[in-house]
Coordinates of C-alpha atoms in Angstrom, one line a residue:
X1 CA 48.7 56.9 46.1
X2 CA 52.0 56.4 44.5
X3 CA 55.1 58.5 46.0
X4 CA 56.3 61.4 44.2
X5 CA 59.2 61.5 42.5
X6 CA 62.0 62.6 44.5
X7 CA 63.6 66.2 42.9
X8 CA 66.8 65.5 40.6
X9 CA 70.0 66.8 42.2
X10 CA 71.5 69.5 40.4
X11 CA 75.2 68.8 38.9
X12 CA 76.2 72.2 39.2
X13 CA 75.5 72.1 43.2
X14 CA 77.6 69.1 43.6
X15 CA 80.8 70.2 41.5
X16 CA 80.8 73.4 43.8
X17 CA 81.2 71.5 46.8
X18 CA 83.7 68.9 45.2
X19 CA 85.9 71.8 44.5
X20 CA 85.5 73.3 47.8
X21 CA 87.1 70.2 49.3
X22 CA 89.7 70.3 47.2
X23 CA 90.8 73.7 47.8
X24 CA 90.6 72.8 51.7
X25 CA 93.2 69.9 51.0
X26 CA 95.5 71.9 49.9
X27 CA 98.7 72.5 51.4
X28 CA 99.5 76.1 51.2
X29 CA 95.5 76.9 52.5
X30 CA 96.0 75.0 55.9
X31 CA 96.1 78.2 57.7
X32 CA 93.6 80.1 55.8
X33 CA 90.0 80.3 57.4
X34 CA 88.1 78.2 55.0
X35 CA 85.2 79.6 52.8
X36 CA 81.6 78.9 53.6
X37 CA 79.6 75.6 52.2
X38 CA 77.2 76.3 49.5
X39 CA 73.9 76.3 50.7
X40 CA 70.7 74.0 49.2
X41 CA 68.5 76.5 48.1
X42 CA 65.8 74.1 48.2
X43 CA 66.6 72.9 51.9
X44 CA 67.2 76.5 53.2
X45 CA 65.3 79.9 52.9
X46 CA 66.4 82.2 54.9
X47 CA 71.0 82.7 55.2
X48 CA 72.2 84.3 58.2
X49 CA 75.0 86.3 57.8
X50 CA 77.6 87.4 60.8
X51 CA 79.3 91.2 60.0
X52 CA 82.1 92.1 62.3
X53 CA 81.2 95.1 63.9
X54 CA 83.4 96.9 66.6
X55 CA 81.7 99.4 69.1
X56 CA 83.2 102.9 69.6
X57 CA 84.4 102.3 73.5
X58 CA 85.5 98.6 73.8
X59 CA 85.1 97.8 77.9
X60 CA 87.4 94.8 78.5
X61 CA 86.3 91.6 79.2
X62 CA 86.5 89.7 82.8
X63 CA 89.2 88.0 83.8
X64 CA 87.1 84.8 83.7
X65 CA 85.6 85.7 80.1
X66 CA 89.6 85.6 78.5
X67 CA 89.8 83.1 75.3
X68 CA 91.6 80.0 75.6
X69 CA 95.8 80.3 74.8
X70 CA 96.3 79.7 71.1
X71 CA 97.9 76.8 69.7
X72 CA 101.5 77.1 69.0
X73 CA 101.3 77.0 65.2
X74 CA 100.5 80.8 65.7
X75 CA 97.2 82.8 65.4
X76 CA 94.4 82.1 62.0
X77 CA 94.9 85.5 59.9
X78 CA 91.9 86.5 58.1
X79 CA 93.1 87.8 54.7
X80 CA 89.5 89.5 54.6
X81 CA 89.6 91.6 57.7
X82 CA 90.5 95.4 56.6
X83 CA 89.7 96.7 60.0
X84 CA 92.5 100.1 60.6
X85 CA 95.2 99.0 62.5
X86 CA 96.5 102.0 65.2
X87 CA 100.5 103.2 65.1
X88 CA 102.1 104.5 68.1
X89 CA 105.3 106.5 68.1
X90 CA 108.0 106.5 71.2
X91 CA 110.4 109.0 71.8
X92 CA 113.4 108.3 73.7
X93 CA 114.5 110.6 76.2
X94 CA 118.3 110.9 77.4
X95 CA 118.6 109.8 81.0
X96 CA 119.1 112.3 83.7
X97 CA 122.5 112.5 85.1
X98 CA 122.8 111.2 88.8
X99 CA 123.1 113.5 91.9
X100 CA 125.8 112.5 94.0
X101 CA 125.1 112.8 97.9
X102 CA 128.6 113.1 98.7
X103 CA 128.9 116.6 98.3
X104 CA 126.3 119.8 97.4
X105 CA 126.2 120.6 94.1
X106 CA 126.1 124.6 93.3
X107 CA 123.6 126.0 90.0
X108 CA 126.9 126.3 87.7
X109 CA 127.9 122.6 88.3
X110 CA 130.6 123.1 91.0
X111 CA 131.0 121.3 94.4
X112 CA 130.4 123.0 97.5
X113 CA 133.5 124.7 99.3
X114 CA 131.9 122.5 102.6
X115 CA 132.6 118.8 102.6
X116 CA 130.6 116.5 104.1
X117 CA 131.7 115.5 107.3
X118 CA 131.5 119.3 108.0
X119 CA 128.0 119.3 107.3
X120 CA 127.2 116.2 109.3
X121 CA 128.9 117.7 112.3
X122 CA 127.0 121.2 112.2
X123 CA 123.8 119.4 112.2
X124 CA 124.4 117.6 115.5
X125 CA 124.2 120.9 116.7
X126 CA 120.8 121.9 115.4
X127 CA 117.4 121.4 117.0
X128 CA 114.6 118.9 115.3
X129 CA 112.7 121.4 114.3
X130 CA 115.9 123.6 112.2
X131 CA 116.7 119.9 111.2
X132 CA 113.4 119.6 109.4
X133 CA 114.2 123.5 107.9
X134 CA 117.0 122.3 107.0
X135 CA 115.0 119.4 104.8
X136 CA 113.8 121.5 102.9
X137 CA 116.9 122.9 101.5
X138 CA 118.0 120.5 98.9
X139 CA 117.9 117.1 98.1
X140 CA 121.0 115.8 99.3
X141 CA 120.7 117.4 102.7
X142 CA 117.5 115.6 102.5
X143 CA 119.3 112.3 102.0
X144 CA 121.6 113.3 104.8
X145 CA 119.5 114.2 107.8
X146 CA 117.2 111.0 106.9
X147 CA 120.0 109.4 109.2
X148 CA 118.5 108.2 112.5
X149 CA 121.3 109.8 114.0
X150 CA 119.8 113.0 114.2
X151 CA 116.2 112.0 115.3
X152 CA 117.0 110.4 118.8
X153 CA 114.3 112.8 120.4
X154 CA 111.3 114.0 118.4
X155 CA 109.0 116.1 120.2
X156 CA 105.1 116.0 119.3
X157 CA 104.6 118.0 123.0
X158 CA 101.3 120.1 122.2
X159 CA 100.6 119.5 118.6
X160 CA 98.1 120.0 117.1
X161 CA 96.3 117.9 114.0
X162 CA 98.7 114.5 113.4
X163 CA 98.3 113.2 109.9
X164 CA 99.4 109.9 108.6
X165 CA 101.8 111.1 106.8
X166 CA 103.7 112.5 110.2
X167 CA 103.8 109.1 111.8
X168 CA 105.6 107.8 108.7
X169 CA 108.0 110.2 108.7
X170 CA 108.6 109.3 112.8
X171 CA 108.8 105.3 111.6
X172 CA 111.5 106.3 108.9
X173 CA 113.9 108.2 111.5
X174 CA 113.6 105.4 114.4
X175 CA 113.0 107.9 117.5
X176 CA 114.6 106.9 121.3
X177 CA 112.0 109.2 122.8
X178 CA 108.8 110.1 121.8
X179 CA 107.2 113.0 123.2
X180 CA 103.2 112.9 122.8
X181 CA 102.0 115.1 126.2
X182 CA 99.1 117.0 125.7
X183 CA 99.2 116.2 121.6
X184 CA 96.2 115.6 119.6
X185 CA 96.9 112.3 119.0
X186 CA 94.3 108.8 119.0
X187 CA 94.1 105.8 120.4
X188 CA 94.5 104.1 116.7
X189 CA 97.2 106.2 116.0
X190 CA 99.4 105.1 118.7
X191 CA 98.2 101.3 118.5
X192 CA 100.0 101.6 114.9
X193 CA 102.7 103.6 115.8
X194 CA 104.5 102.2 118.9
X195 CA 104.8 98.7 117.9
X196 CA 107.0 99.8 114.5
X197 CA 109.4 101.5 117.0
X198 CA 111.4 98.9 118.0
X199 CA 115.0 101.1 119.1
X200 CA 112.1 103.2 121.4
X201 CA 113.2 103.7 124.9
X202 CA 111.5 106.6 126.1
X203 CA 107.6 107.4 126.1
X204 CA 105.7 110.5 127.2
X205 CA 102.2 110.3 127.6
X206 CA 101.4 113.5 130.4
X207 CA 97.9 115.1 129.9
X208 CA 96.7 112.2 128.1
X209 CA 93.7 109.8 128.6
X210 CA 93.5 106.4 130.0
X211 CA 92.4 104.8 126.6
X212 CA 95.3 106.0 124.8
X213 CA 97.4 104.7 127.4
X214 CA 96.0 101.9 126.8
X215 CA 98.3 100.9 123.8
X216 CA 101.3 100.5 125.9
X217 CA 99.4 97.0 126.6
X218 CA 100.1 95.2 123.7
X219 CA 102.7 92.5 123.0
X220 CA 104.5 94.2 120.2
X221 CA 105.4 97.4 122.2
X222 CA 108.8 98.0 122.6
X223 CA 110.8 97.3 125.7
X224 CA 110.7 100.8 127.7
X225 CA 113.2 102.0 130.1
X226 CA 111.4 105.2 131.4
X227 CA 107.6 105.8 131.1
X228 CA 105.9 109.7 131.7
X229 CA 102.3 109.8 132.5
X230 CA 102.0 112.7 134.8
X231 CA 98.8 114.1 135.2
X232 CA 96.4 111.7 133.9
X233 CA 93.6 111.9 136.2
X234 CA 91.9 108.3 135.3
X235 CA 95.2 107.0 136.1
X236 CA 94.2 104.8 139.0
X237 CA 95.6 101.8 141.1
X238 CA 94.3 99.0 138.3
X239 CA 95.2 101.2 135.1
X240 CA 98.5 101.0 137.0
X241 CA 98.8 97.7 137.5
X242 CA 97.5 96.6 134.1
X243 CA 100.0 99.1 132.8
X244 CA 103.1 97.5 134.4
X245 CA 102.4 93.8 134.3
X246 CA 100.6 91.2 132.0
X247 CA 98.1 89.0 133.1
X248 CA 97.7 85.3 132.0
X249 CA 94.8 83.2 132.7
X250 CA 96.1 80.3 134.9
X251 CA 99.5 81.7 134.9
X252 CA 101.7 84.0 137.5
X253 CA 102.0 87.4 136.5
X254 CA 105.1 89.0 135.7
X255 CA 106.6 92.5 134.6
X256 CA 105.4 93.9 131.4
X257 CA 109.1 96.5 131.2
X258 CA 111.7 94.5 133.2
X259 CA 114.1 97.0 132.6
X260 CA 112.2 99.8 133.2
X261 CA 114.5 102.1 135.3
X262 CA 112.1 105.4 135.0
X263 CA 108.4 105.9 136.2
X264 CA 106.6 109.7 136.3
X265 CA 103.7 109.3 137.9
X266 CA 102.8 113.0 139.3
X267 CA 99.2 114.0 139.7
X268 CA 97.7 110.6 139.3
X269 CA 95.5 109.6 141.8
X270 CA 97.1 106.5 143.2
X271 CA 97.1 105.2 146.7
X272 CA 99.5 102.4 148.5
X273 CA 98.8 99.8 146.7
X274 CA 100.1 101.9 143.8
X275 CA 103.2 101.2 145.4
X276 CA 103.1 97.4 146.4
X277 CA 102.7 97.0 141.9
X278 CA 105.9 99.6 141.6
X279 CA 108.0 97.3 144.2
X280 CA 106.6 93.9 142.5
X281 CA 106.5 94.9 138.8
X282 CA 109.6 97.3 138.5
X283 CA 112.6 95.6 140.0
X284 CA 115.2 97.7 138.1
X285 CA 113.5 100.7 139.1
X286 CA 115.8 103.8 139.4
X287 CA 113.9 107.2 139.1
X288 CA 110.4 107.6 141.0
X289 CA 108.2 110.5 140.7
X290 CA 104.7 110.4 143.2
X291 CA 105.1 114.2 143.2
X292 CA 101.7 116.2 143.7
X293 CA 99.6 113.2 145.3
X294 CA 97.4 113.2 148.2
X295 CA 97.8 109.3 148.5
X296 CA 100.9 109.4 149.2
X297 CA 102.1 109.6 153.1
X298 CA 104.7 108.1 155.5
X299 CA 103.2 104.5 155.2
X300 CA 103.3 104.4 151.3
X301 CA 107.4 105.4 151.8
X302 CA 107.7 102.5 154.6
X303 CA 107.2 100.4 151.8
X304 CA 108.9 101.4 149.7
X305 CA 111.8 101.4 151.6
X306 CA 111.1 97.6 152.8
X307 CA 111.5 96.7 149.4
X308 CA 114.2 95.0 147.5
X309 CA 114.3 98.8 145.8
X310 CA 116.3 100.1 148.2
X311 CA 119.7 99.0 145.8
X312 CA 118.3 100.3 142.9
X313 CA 116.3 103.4 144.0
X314 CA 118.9 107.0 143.0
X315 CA 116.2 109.0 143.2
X316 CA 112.5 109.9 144.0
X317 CA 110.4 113.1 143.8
X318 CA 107.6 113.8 146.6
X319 CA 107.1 117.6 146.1
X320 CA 104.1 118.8 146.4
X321 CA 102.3 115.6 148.5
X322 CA 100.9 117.7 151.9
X323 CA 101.0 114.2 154.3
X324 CA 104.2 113.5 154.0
X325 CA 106.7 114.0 157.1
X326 CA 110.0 114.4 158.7
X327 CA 109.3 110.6 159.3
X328 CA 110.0 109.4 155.8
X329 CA 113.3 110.9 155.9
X330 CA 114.5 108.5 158.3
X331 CA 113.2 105.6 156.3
X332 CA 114.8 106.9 153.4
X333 CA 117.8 106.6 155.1
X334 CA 117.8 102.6 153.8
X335 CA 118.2 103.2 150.3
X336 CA 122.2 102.3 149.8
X337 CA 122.1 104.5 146.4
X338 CA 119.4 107.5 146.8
X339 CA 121.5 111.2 145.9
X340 CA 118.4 113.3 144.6
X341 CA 115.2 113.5 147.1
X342 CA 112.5 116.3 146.5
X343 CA 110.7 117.7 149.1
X344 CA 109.6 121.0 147.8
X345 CA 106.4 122.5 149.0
X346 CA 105.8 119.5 151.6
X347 CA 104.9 121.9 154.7
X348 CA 105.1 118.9 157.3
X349 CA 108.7 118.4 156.1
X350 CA 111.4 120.8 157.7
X351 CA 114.7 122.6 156.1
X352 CA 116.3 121.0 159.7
X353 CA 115.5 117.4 159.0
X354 CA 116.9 117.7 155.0
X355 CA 120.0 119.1 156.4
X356 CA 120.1 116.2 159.5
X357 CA 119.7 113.9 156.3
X358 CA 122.6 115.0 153.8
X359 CA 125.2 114.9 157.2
X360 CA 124.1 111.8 158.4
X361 CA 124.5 110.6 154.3
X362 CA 127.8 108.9 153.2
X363 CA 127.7 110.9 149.8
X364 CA 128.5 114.3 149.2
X365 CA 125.1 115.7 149.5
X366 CA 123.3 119.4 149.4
X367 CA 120.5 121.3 150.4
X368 CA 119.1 124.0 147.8
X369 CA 116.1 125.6 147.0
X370 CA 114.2 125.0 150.6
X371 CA 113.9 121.1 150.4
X372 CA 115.8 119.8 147.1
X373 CA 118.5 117.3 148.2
X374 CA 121.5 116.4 145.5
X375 CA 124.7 116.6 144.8
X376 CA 126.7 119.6 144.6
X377 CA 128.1 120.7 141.0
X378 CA 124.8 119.6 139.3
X379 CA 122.2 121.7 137.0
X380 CA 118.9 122.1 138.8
X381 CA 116.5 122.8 137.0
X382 CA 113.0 123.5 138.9

């Protein structure tokens, strides 16, 4: 069969598109989103037609979803879009005038009659916890009393709950002693705390477990001149050791606190090799306390006055430990700088040999309270 005549194109068709183009081409439309192609009715049936809707909670799109940058000739502007642009308003506020921490400002605008220096110096008189009262006054004695200064010792002895917020507070004020005996607080509480105390000399621990102990094992803790862990009864002979020295694989062990000149050690139960770690580990020693120990007898004294300790040793506390003697008083006799020995409640150690000790002493030495040997003109406190 012959082949149907193809359909005649339409003039009016192609004069649209012609003047499409031409509108397209010209210059002042370069930016304007141009208008759609007219369709071939005979080609297409069905015209799909794209309405901008916008929902009523728009979630925002992933970081990985964002549009490319535009170009920059600037952003297409849709002359047709009539969707409501929103308006927001901004009040300006006049800015607060500055609180001087110089002096203490009164409620009609006047200075206080008290200067600062005298402040600063009444303070040094106060207690941490009227210090922390006294916090809560205003906001420039707050400012003030932030000054390390004033926090050398804080005291945490017996607390109960520690928050976060209170081991902040102790980072902020840079503590030389830290008292934690008998306190509430854990093991990862002290493993954060300790190492951000970098001025920290002094540590109590009494009453406290093994594992919080523990902490004073790491690298970052500071370097500690006196140590308190009275009356920890895991505290054993290897705890000890561990405590006082570091151990490398394939290396010699050496002190963990070089300089520590301070070790409490009363109602642990340690035996002599507790001592032979003290003499090894603690070469600076100067204060020793074994008081209240069963472990402890003549022998554990012999060596500790065979020991290069004997020129640092001032003094040592034995009260309370039932098998010492009369006997260790003549060994004590060795140690070159010893002034304070304390015998108290030792029943095999007499008021006769104490006494035979201070004349036989080349310092000025006493006898009070039954057995406590020290100099004369000092504070005792039992």
């Amino acid at each position: 069969l012959p082949e149907a005549p193809a359909a005649p194109v339409k003039e009016e068709v192609i004069a649209v598109k012609k003047e499409e183009t031409d509108r397209n081409k010209h210059p002042n439309n370069k930016h304007k989103k141009p208008r759609p192609q007219a369709l071939d009715i005979e080609k297409e049936s069905t015209v799909e037609v794209k309405t901008k809707s916008k929902p009523l909670l728009q979630t925002p799109k992933p970081l990985l979803d964002l549009p490319d940058p535009l170009p920059a000739g600037g952003e297409d502007v849709d002359e047709d879009d009539e969707t409501p642009t929103e308006t927001k308003t901004f009040t300006l506020e006049e800015p607060k005038p500055e609180i001087s921490n110089e002096y203490v400002s009164l409620e009609d605008g006047t200075k206080h009659i008290i200067t600062k220096e005298v402040w600063l110096k009444i303070f040094t008189y106060l207690q941490p916890g009227n210090l922390s009262q006294c916090m809560r006054v205003c906001k420039v004695w707050k400012e003030w009393l932030a000054d390390p200064l004033y926090w050398k010792l804080i005291n945490l002895s017996r607390f109960g709950p520690i928050f976060p917020d209170m081991l902040k507070s102790i980072v902020l004020r840079q503590p030389v002693e830290l008292d934690l005996s008998y306190s509430t607080i854990s093991r990862k509480q002290t493993d954060w705390l300790l190492p951000r105390l970098p001025g920290l000399r002094t540590v109590r621990l009494s009453g406290l477990s093994t594992n919080i102990i523990g902490s004073l094992y790491g690298n970052m803790v500071p370097n500690l001149y006196h140590i308190d862990v009275r009356w920890v009864d895991e505290l054993n002979d290897w705890t000890l050791r561990d405590l006082l020295c570091v151990m490398s694989p394939g290396k010699e062990s050496k002190p963990r606190f070089a300089d520590l000149k301070g070790l409490q050690l009363a109602g642990c139960p340690i035996s002599e090799d507790a001592i032979k770690n003290i003499v090894q580990y603690c070469p600076n020693l100067e204060f020793l306390d074994m008081s209240y120990n069963t472990g402890i007898n003549d022998r554990v004294i012999d060596n500790l006055c065979n020991s290069p300790l004997i020129y640092t040793i001032k003094s040592v506390d034995f009260s309370g430990c039932p098998n010492v003697t009369d006997k260790s008083l003549l060994q004590l006799k060795k140690c070159f700088s010893l002034e304070w020995l304390d015998f108290r409640s030792c029943k095999d150690v007499t008021r006769g040999a104490c006494l035979r000790y201070t004349h036989s002493s080349n310092k000025d030495l006493t006898v009070t309270e039954d057995k406590l040997i020290h100099p004369p003109l000092v504070s005792v406190y039992s």
